[in-house]
Every structure is written in structure tokens, then in C-alpha cells.
PDB file of C-alpha atoms in Angstrom:
ATOM      1  CA  MET A   1       0.000   0.000   0.000  1.00  0.00           C
ATOM      2  CA  PHE A   2       1.425   3.352  -1.061  1.00  0.00           C
ATOM      3  CA  CYS A   3       0.804   6.614   0.807  1.00  0.00           C
ATOM      4  CA  HIS A   4       1.579   9.902  -0.929  1.00  0.00           C
ATOM      5  CA  GLY A   5       2.477  13.274   0.552  1.00  0.00           C
ATOM      6  CA  THR A   6       1.795  16.923  -0.159  1.00  0.00           C
ATOM      7  CA  PRO A   7       1.295  18.569  -2.582  1.00  0.00           C
ATOM      8  CA  TRP A   8       1.404  15.279  -4.468  1.00  0.00           C
ATOM      9  CA  SER A   9      -1.040  12.434  -5.088  1.00  0.00           C
ATOM     10  CA  SER A  10      -0.998   8.699  -5.729  1.00  0.00           C
ATOM     11  CA  GLN A  11       0.089   9.556  -9.284  1.00  0.00           C
ATOM     12  CA  LEU A  12       3.636  10.001  -7.980  1.00  0.00           C
ATOM     13  CA  TRP A  13       3.681   6.374  -6.867  1.00  0.00           C
ATOM     14  CA  GLY A  14       1.846   5.095  -9.968  1.00  0.00           C
ATOM     15  CA  PRO A  15       4.878   3.800 -11.939  1.00  0.00           C
ATOM     16  CA  TYR A  16       6.225   2.040  -8.852  1.00  0.00           C
ATOM     17  CA  ALA A  17       2.876   0.410  -8.146  1.00  0.00           C
ATOM     18  CA  GLU A  18       2.609  -0.741 -11.743  1.00  0.00           C
ATOM     19  CA  ALA A  19       6.111  -2.210 -11.691  1.00  0.00           C
ATOM     20  CA  LEU A  20       5.438  -4.097  -8.458  1.00  0.00           C
ATOM     21  CA  SER A  21       1.976  -5.301  -9.453  1.00  0.00           C
ATOM     22  CA  ALA A  22       3.392  -8.362 -11.238  1.00  0.00           C
ATOM     23  CA  GLN A  23       4.648  -9.652  -7.882  1.00  0.00           C
ATOM     24  CA  PHE A  24       2.407  -7.962  -5.306  1.00  0.00           C
ATOM     25  CA  THR A  25      -1.196  -6.886  -4.901  1.00  0.00           C
ATOM     26  CA  VAL A  26      -0.806  -3.109  -4.836  1.00  0.00           C
ATOM     27  CA  HIS A  27      -3.129  -0.480  -3.359  1.00  0.00           C
ATOM     28  CA  LEU A  28      -3.038   3.256  -4.108  1.00  0.00           C
ATOM     29  CA  TRP A  29      -5.184   5.966  -2.570  1.00  0.00           C
ATOM     30  CA  ASP A  30      -5.562   9.737  -2.742  1.00  0.00           C
ATOM     31  CA  MET A  31      -5.998  11.477   0.575  1.00  0.00           C
ATOM     32  CA  PRO A  32      -9.035  13.762   0.766  1.00  0.00           C
ATOM     33  CA  GLY A  33      -8.063  17.102  -0.743  1.00  0.00           C
ATOM     34  CA  TYR A  34      -5.594  15.526  -3.183  1.00  0.00           C
ATOM     35  CA  GLY A  35      -5.568  13.870  -6.594  1.00  0.00           C
ATOM     36  CA  GLN A  36      -8.908  12.364  -7.530  1.00  0.00           C
ATOM     37  CA  SER A  37     -10.375  12.668  -4.039  1.00  0.00           C
ATOM     38  CA  SER A  38     -12.767  15.474  -3.127  1.00  0.00           C
ATOM     39  CA  LYS A  39     -11.575  19.027  -2.616  1.00  0.00           C
ATOM     40  CA  PHE A  40     -14.720  20.219  -0.846  1.00  0.00           C
ATOM     41  CA  PRO A  41     -14.008  23.165   1.486  1.00  0.00           C
ATOM     42  CA  ASP A  42     -15.832  21.559   4.423  1.00  0.00           C
ATOM     43  CA  HIS A  43     -13.727  18.382   4.330  1.00  0.00           C
ATOM     44  CA  ARG A  44     -10.894  18.575   6.847  1.00  0.00           C
ATOM     45  CA  VAL A  45      -7.538  17.485   5.432  1.00  0.00           C
ATOM     46  CA  SER A  46      -5.309  17.713   8.522  1.00  0.00           C
ATOM     47  CA  LEU A  47      -2.976  14.890   9.525  1.00  0.00           C
ATOM     48  CA  ASP A  48      -5.199  13.675  12.365  1.00  0.00           C
ATOM     49  CA  VAL A  49      -8.110  13.136   9.986  1.00  0.00           C
ATOM     50  CA  GLN A  50      -5.918  11.521   7.332  1.00  0.00           C
ATOM     51  CA  GLY A  51      -4.509   9.048   9.862  1.00  0.00           C
ATOM     52  CA  GLU A  52      -7.993   7.977  10.930  1.00  0.00           C
ATOM     53  CA  LEU A  53      -9.084   7.645   7.317  1.00  0.00           C
ATOM     54  CA  LEU A  54      -6.111   5.450   6.451  1.00  0.00           C
ATOM     55  CA  ALA A  55      -7.015   3.124   9.315  1.00  0.00           C
ATOM     56  CA  ASP A  56     -10.618   3.039   8.078  1.00  0.00           C
ATOM     57  CA  LEU A  57      -9.460   2.360   4.521  1.00  0.00           C
ATOM     58  CA  VAL A  58      -7.220  -0.536   5.567  1.00  0.00           C
ATOM     59  CA  SER A  59     -10.203  -2.012   7.394  1.00  0.00           C
ATOM     60  CA  HIS A  60     -12.548  -1.366   4.450  1.00  0.00           C
ATOM     61  CA  TRP A  61     -10.174  -3.088   2.041  1.00  0.00           C
ATOM     62  CA  GLU A  62      -9.833  -5.956   4.530  1.00  0.00           C
ATOM     63  CA  LEU A  63      -6.048  -5.754   4.593  1.00  0.00           C
ATOM     64  CA  PRO A  64      -5.057  -7.503   7.832  1.00  0.00           C
ATOM     65  CA  SER A  65      -1.400  -6.468   7.740  1.00  0.00           C
ATOM     66  CA  PRO A  66      -0.241  -4.679   4.571  1.00  0.00           C
ATOM     67  CA  HIS A  67       3.297  -3.685   3.664  1.00  0.00           C
ATOM     68  CA  VAL A  68       3.217   0.132   3.546  1.00  0.00           C
ATOM     69  CA  VAL A  69       5.415   2.552   1.596  1.00  0.00           C
ATOM     70  CA  ALA A  70       4.958   6.200   2.569  1.00  0.00           C
ATOM     71  CA  HIS A  71       6.398   9.499   1.358  1.00  0.00           C
ATOM     72  CA  ASP A  72       6.396  12.989   2.891  1.00  0.00           C
ATOM     73  CA  TYR A  73       3.087  13.655   4.741  1.00  0.00           C
ATOM     74  CA  GLY A  74       2.142  10.058   4.067  1.00  0.00           C
ATOM     75  CA  GLY A  75       4.747   9.011   6.597  1.00  0.00           C
ATOM     76  CA  ALA A  76       3.024  10.893   9.402  1.00  0.00           C
ATOM     77  CA  VAL A  77      -0.345   9.581   8.217  1.00  0.00           C
ATOM     78  CA  ALA A  78       0.884   5.969   8.244  1.00  0.00           C
ATOM     79  CA  LEU A  79       2.612   6.372  11.605  1.00  0.00           C
ATOM     80  CA  ARG A  80      -0.525   7.866  13.173  1.00  0.00           C
ATOM     81  CA  ALA A  81      -2.657   5.026  11.792  1.00  0.00           C
ATOM     82  CA  LEU A  82      -0.187   2.536  13.222  1.00  0.00           C
ATOM     83  CA  LEU A  83       0.441   4.130  16.611  1.00  0.00           C
ATOM     84  CA  LEU A  84      -2.921   5.732  17.424  1.00  0.00           C
ATOM     85  CA  HIS A  85      -5.622   3.952  15.443  1.00  0.00           C
ATOM     86  CA  GLY A  86      -4.888   0.265  15.782  1.00  0.00           C
ATOM     87  CA  CYS A  87      -3.550  -0.470  12.310  1.00  0.00           C
ATOM     88  CA  SER A  88      -1.239  -3.443  11.876  1.00  0.00           C
ATOM     89  CA  PHE A  89       1.417  -3.289   9.156  1.00  0.00           C
ATOM     90  CA  ALA A  90       3.698  -6.114   8.053  1.00  0.00           C
ATOM     91  CA  SER A  91       6.450  -3.594   7.275  1.00  0.00           C
ATOM     92  CA  LEU A  92       6.887   0.120   6.748  1.00  0.00           C
ATOM     93  CA  ALA A  93       9.147   1.951   4.306  1.00  0.00           C
ATOM     94  CA  LEU A  94       9.454   5.663   5.107  1.00  0.00           C
ATOM     95  CA  VAL A  95      10.686   7.748   2.168  1.00  0.00           C
ATOM     96  CA  ASP A  96      11.688  11.366   2.979  1.00  0.00           C
ATOM     97  CA  VAL A  97       8.847  11.583   5.458  1.00  0.00           C
ATOM     98  CA  VAL A  98       7.289  14.200   7.696  1.00  0.00           C
ATOM     99  CA  ALA A  99       7.819  12.634  11.108  1.00  0.00           C
ATOM    100  CA  LEU A 100      10.038  14.805  13.295  1.00  0.00           C
ATOM    101  CA  ALA A 101       9.797  18.399  14.491  1.00  0.00           C
ATOM    102  CA  ALA A 102      10.434  20.905  13.110  1.00  0.00           C
ATOM    103  CA  TRP A 103       9.079  20.521   9.595  1.00  0.00           C
ATOM    104  CA  GLY A 104       7.815  22.733   6.804  1.00  0.00           C
ATOM    105  CA  SER A 105       9.781  24.999   4.479  1.00  0.00           C
ATOM    106  CA  ASP A 106       9.908  28.788   4.879  1.00  0.00           C
ATOM    107  CA  PHE A 107       7.316  29.095   2.110  1.00  0.00           C
ATOM    108  CA  PHE A 108       5.141  26.458   3.776  1.00  0.00           C
ATOM    109  CA  ARG A 109       5.168  28.335   7.068  1.00  0.00           C
ATOM    110  CA  LEU A 110       4.486  31.678   5.357  1.00  0.00           C
ATOM    111  CA  VAL A 111       1.459  30.236   3.570  1.00  0.00           C
ATOM    112  CA  ARG A 112       0.202  28.518   6.713  1.00  0.00           C
ATOM    113  CA  ASP A 113       0.144  31.847   8.537  1.00  0.00           C
ATOM    114  CA  ASN A 114      -1.461  33.756   5.632  1.00  0.00           C
ATOM    115  CA  ALA A 115      -3.575  31.141   3.865  1.00  0.00           C
ATOM    116  CA  GLU A 116      -6.541  33.410   3.223  1.00  0.00           C
ATOM    117  CA  ALA A 117      -4.396  36.013   1.467  1.00  0.00           C
ATOM    118  CA  PHE A 118      -2.653  33.376  -0.654  1.00  0.00           C
ATOM    119  CA  SER A 119      -5.998  31.857  -1.658  1.00  0.00           C
ATOM    120  CA  ALA A 120      -6.917  35.229  -3.189  1.00  0.00           C
ATOM    121  CA  LEU A 121      -3.782  35.508  -5.348  1.00  0.00           C
ATOM    122  CA  PRO A 122      -4.353  36.140  -9.066  1.00  0.00           C
ATOM    123  CA  LYS A 123      -4.125  32.845 -10.926  1.00  0.00           C
ATOM    124  CA  ALA A 124      -0.923  33.749 -12.767  1.00  0.00           C
ATOM    125  CA  VAL A 125       0.829  34.736  -9.539  1.00  0.00           C
ATOM    126  CA  HIS A 126      -0.404  31.574  -7.818  1.00  0.00           C
ATOM    127  CA  GLU A 127       0.871  29.411 -10.668  1.00  0.00           C
ATOM    128  CA  GLY A 128       4.273  31.076 -10.606  1.00  0.00           C
ATOM    129  CA  ALA A 129       4.638  30.608  -6.854  1.00  0.00           C
ATOM    130  CA  LEU A 130       3.424  27.021  -7.090  1.00  0.00           C
ATOM    131  CA  ARG A 131       5.905  26.135  -9.827  1.00  0.00           C
ATOM    132  CA  ALA A 132       8.794  27.696  -7.920  1.00  0.00           C
ATOM    133  CA  TYR A 133       7.788  25.871  -4.752  1.00  0.00           C
ATOM    134  CA  ILE A 134       7.532  22.464  -6.427  1.00  0.00           C
ATOM    135  CA  ALA A 135      10.770  22.966  -8.359  1.00  0.00           C
ATOM    136  CA  GLY A 136      12.588  23.155  -5.033  1.00  0.00           C
ATOM    137  CA  ALA A 137      11.584  19.581  -4.198  1.00  0.00           C
ATOM    138  CA  SER A 138      13.774  18.153  -6.973  1.00  0.00           C
ATOM    139  CA  HIS A 139      17.561  18.004  -6.945  1.00  0.00           C
ATOM    140  CA  MET A 140      17.960  16.891 -10.567  1.00  0.00           C
ATOM    141  CA  GLY A 141      15.360  19.254 -12.030  1.00  0.00           C
ATOM    142  CA  LEU A 142      11.909  18.425 -13.357  1.00  0.00           C
ATOM    143  CA  THR A 143      11.023  18.004 -17.011  1.00  0.00           C
ATOM    144  CA  PRO A 144       8.217  20.237 -18.328  1.00  0.00           C
ATOM    145  CA  SER A 145       5.930  17.195 -18.400  1.00  0.00           C
ATOM    146  CA  GLN A 146       6.730  16.254 -14.806  1.00  0.00           C
ATOM    147  CA  MET A 147       6.176  19.815 -13.633  1.00  0.00           C
ATOM    148  CA  GLN A 148       2.842  20.042 -15.424  1.00  0.00           C
ATOM    149  CA  ASP A 149       1.652  16.779 -13.879  1.00  0.00           C
ATOM    150  CA  LEU A 150       2.522  18.039 -10.412  1.00  0.00           C
ATOM    151  CA  VAL A 151       1.017  21.526 -10.658  1.00  0.00           C
ATOM    152  CA  SER A 152      -2.108  20.780 -12.713  1.00  0.00           C
ATOM    153  CA  PRO A 153      -4.332  19.584  -9.807  1.00  0.00           C
ATOM    154  CA  TRP A 154      -3.844  22.942  -8.076  1.00  0.00           C
ATOM    155  CA  LEU A 155      -4.375  25.413 -10.931  1.00  0.00           C
ATOM    156  CA  ASP A 156      -8.155  25.788 -11.241  1.00  0.00           C
ATOM    157  CA  THR A 157     -10.261  27.681  -8.701  1.00  0.00           C
ATOM    158  CA  ASP A 158     -11.035  24.641  -6.549  1.00  0.00           C
ATOM    159  CA  GLY A 159      -7.456  23.411  -6.771  1.00  0.00           C
ATOM    160  CA  GLN A 160      -5.959  26.749  -5.743  1.00  0.00           C
ATOM    161  CA  ALA A 161      -8.182  26.946  -2.683  1.00  0.00           C
ATOM    162  CA  ALA A 162      -7.443  23.306  -1.811  1.00  0.00           C
ATOM    163  CA  PHE A 163      -3.687  23.839  -2.120  1.00  0.00           C
ATOM    164  CA  TYR A 164      -3.639  26.622   0.462  1.00  0.00           C
ATOM    165  CA  ARG A 165      -6.252  24.916   2.635  1.00  0.00           C
ATOM    166  CA  GLN A 166      -4.140  21.802   3.151  1.00  0.00           C
ATOM    167  CA  ILE A 167      -1.174  23.956   4.188  1.00  0.00           C
ATOM    168  CA  ALA A 168      -3.348  26.050   6.527  1.00  0.00           C
ATOM    169  CA  GLN A 169      -4.455  22.873   8.312  1.00  0.00           C
ATOM    170  CA  ALA A 170      -0.915  21.548   8.714  1.00  0.00           C
ATOM    171  CA  ASP A 171       0.034  21.533  12.379  1.00  0.00           C
ATOM    172  CA  GLN A 172       3.184  20.151  13.950  1.00  0.00           C
ATOM    173  CA  ILE A 173       1.122  18.985  16.937  1.00  0.00           C
ATOM    174  CA  TYR A 174       0.108  15.940  14.904  1.00  0.00           C
ATOM    175  CA  THR A 175       3.684  14.696  14.700  1.00  0.00           C
ATOM    176  CA  ASP A 176       4.514  15.883  18.214  1.00  0.00           C
ATOM    177  CA  GLU A 177       1.762  13.549  19.457  1.00  0.00           C
ATOM    178  CA  ILE A 178       3.503  10.480  18.039  1.00  0.00           C
ATOM    179  CA  GLN A 179       7.223  11.330  17.963  1.00  0.00           C
ATOM    180  CA  GLY A 180       7.743  10.035  21.492  1.00  0.00           C
ATOM    181  CA  LEU A 181       6.142   6.724  20.522  1.00  0.00           C
ATOM    182  CA  TYR A 182       8.607   5.786  17.769  1.00  0.00           C
ATOM    183  CA  PRO A 183      10.795   3.700  20.129  1.00  0.00           C
ATOM    184  CA  ARG A 184       7.723   1.477  20.682  1.00  0.00           C
ATOM    185  CA  LEU A 185       7.458   0.485  17.020  1.00  0.00           C
ATOM    186  CA  ASP A 186       7.737  -3.266  16.652  1.00  0.00           C
ATOM    187  CA  LEU A 187       7.849  -4.035  12.942  1.00  0.00           C
ATOM    188  CA  PRO A 188      10.459  -3.989  10.173  1.00  0.00           C
ATOM    189  CA  VAL A 189      11.113  -0.378   9.127  1.00  0.00           C
ATOM    190  CA  LEU A 190      13.208   0.956   6.264  1.00  0.00           C
ATOM    191  CA  VAL A 191      14.074   4.662   6.177  1.00  0.00           C
ATOM    192  CA  VAL A 192      14.922   5.905   2.668  1.00  0.00           C
ATOM    193  CA  TRP A 193      16.139   9.457   2.051  1.00  0.00           C
ATOM    194  CA  GLY A 194      17.468  11.601  -0.747  1.00  0.00           C
ATOM    195  CA  LYS A 195      20.853  12.950   0.346  1.00  0.00           C
ATOM    196  CA  ASN A 196      20.067  16.285  -1.305  1.00  0.00           C
ATOM    197  CA  ASP A 197      16.600  16.799   0.184  1.00  0.00           C
ATOM    198  CA  THR A 198      16.280  20.507   1.005  1.00  0.00           C
ATOM    199  CA  TRP A 199      12.668  20.238   2.185  1.00  0.00           C
ATOM    200  CA  ILE A 200      13.432  17.706   4.920  1.00  0.00           C
ATOM    201  CA  PRO A 201      17.217  17.490   5.355  1.00  0.00           C
ATOM    202  CA  VAL A 202      18.962  14.133   5.564  1.00  0.00           C
ATOM    203  CA  ASP A 203      19.873  14.589   9.240  1.00  0.00           C
ATOM    204  CA  ARG A 204      16.212  13.733   9.919  1.00  0.00           C
ATOM    205  CA  ALA A 205      16.774  10.341   8.323  1.00  0.00           C
ATOM    206  CA  HIS A 206      19.588   9.551  10.735  1.00  0.00           C
ATOM    207  CA  LEU A 207      17.586  10.709  13.768  1.00  0.00           C
ATOM    208  CA  LEU A 208      14.463   8.805  12.726  1.00  0.00           C
ATOM    209  CA  THR A 209      16.479   5.640  12.186  1.00  0.00           C
ATOM    210  CA  GLU A 210      17.985   5.989  15.659  1.00  0.00           C
ATOM    211  CA  LEU A 211      14.541   6.404  17.247  1.00  0.00           C
ATOM    212  CA  ILE A 212      12.970   3.315  15.660  1.00  0.00           C
ATOM    213  CA  PRO A 213      14.284   0.011  17.020  1.00  0.00           C
ATOM    214  CA  GLY A 214      15.982  -2.065  14.337  1.00  0.00           C
ATOM    215  CA  ALA A 215      15.269   0.399  11.530  1.00  0.00           C
ATOM    216  CA  GLN A 216      17.434   0.208   8.419  1.00  0.00           C
ATOM    217  CA  LEU A 217      18.659   3.302   6.560  1.00  0.00           C
ATOM    218  CA  GLU A 218      19.171   3.714   2.812  1.00  0.00           C
ATOM    219  CA  LEU A 219      20.478   7.045   1.505  1.00  0.00           C
ATOM    220  CA  ILE A 220      20.152   7.861  -2.189  1.00  0.00           C
ATOM    221  CA  ASP A 221      22.738  10.037  -3.931  1.00  0.00           C
ATOM    222  CA  GLY A 222      21.611  12.733  -6.326  1.00  0.00           C
ATOM    223  CA  ALA A 223      18.063  12.855  -4.979  1.00  0.00           C
ATOM    224  CA  GLY A 224      16.080  15.627  -3.376  1.00  0.00           C
ATOM    225  CA  HIS A 225      12.674  15.368  -1.739  1.00  0.00           C
ATOM    226  CA  LEU A 226      11.140  14.052  -4.964  1.00  0.00           C
ATOM    227  CA  VAL A 227      13.350  10.990  -4.923  1.00  0.00           C
ATOM    228  CA  GLN A 228      10.742   9.163  -7.058  1.00  0.00           C
ATOM    229  CA  LEU A 229      11.589  11.450  -9.986  1.00  0.00           C
ATOM    230  CA  ASP A 230      15.225  12.276  -9.222  1.00  0.00           C
ATOM    231  CA  GLN A 231      16.488   8.693  -8.912  1.00  0.00           C
ATOM    232  CA  PRO A 232      13.691   6.344  -9.991  1.00  0.00           C
ATOM    233  CA  VAL A 233      15.870   3.331 -10.759  1.00  0.00           C
ATOM    234  CA  GLN A 234      17.666   3.383  -7.431  1.00  0.00           C
ATOM    235  CA  LEU A 235      14.455   3.932  -5.474  1.00  0.00           C
ATOM    236  CA  ALA A 236      12.635   1.186  -7.385  1.00  0.00           C
ATOM    237  CA  THR A 237      15.508  -1.231  -6.789  1.00  0.00           C
ATOM    238  CA  THR A 238      15.599  -0.357  -3.089  1.00  0.00           C
ATOM    239  CA  LEU A 239      11.850  -0.790  -2.601  1.00  0.00           C
ATOM    240  CA  HIS A 240      11.696  -4.007  -4.623  1.00  0.00           C
ATOM    241  CA  GLY A 241      14.508  -5.513  -2.574  1.00  0.00           C
ATOM    242  CA  TRP A 242      12.901  -4.419   0.668  1.00  0.00           C
ATOM    243  CA  LEU A 243       9.405  -5.664  -0.150  1.00  0.00           C
ATOM    244  CA  THR A 244      10.685  -8.940  -1.536  1.00  0.00           C
ATOM    245  CA  SER A 245      12.694  -9.594   1.622  1.00  0.00           C
ATOM    246  CA  GLN A 246       9.713  -8.745   3.815  1.00  0.00           C
ATOM    247  CA  ALA A 247       7.331 -10.913   1.813  1.00  0.00           C
ATOM    248  CA  THR A 248       9.766 -13.807   2.213  1.00  0.00           C
ATOM    249  CA  ARG A 249       9.860 -13.252   5.961  1.00  0.00           C
ATOM    250  CA  THR A 250       6.084 -13.298   6.285  1.00  0.00           C
TER     251      THR A 250
END
């Protein structure tokens, strides 16, 4: 089961899911407020809600103990489902995840504190800021096609409002609530990180690995936060090896 982050969607994990589908049953989902899920203003999209919804989804799909791969926000969502909402995972791969305080870029914090003003930006200004923000997540640089895929969900009126809404509802309290529980984790965990991640620096990978008993660490050269696009072959090889070894164990 793949969990995406922000401002991404399950589309980012799509090629990986397709590649693994010959060997595994693969599940993708879009968190509310992202991708093909609803962007209704009255739907909360904060991490506490997303964690509960993931637990509900695992139950709905009747997955007794899935192997989970999570990126960015998806890491906090998966960890909350596991630690607070009774989910059971067979293994957990955490890829450049939101998990430890403090998190959020300077732009992220600026938007969070002024979300209403940003929601009213002229469309051209919004698009320019959005493209600059997303470009910073890649170390290798995005192709025009990759950039368009990543920004397109947030360009229309509903998308623009949803983009700033999900940042406005981001609150570090939701990782603070679980950070002290990481030493209690009792499952195989792989921490994967792009060495050149400027959104969540690689020192977080080392700290997270130290906090989780028995966790393994894999650092990927030449990759920023969007390790899926910066170094797809190395990430795919790492995840395939990890999931294959875990499937053999179980």
C-alpha cells in the first residue's frame, strides 16, 4: 500500500505500483483534498483526519497487515494510523517523510500563517509561486511534463483553494503527538532518504532511524525530496529488494 504526501497524489507512486503489481497486490489511494479525491471546502484534510481515514481504509479493504510505503506527509499519516488507530502493518518503508519536528519549508510556514491572502492571489501569480515551490523539491530538475503533472491539480479555482487549505491545516502537533512513541514500534522499518533533500534534510533520516528500534537506513545520492523522480531506478531497486525480503519473511 502506497501513501503519498503533499502537494502530491498517488500519481507520484503510480509507476512504482505498476512495476510491483506483477509480484504484489498493490493499493493506491488519494488522501481527501488531493488527486482524484474530493476538494470540498468543508472536508478537513489535517494529519489527524488523514490518519484515521487510512485506518478506516485498511479495514474497508480488509487488509489484515499490509506492507506500507509512505512518502512525505504520508509518513506521518501511516505512523498515526499505526500508533494511534490500531492499524497493523507487516512492514513500513518511510521515504523522505514528515515525522520529526520541526518541519515545513519557509514558504510552507508563510502560507500557513497567511492562507486566506494566498488563496486570493491572481491565478498567474499563484501558478508562478506554485511552480517555484515544487521545483525546489527536486535536486535533478523536473522536465516540463513532470512539472505540469505536479502543478495541474492545483491550478483551477477549486485546486488553488485546496492547495492553500491543506497547508493552513498543517500543524506540527500531529507529529509531536507520536514522535515520542517511535521507540515502541515493533515491525520492520526501512528509512529511505534523498541525500540532497532541502525540504526535509537528511539529518532527519539519521535521527528517525535511531529512534525506531531495528530500523534500516538507505540514503540515495543525487536525490532531493522528490526521490521518485530524481532517482527512480535506485528507489525502485531499493523498494523491490525491501518488499521482496519482507514478503519472504512473512
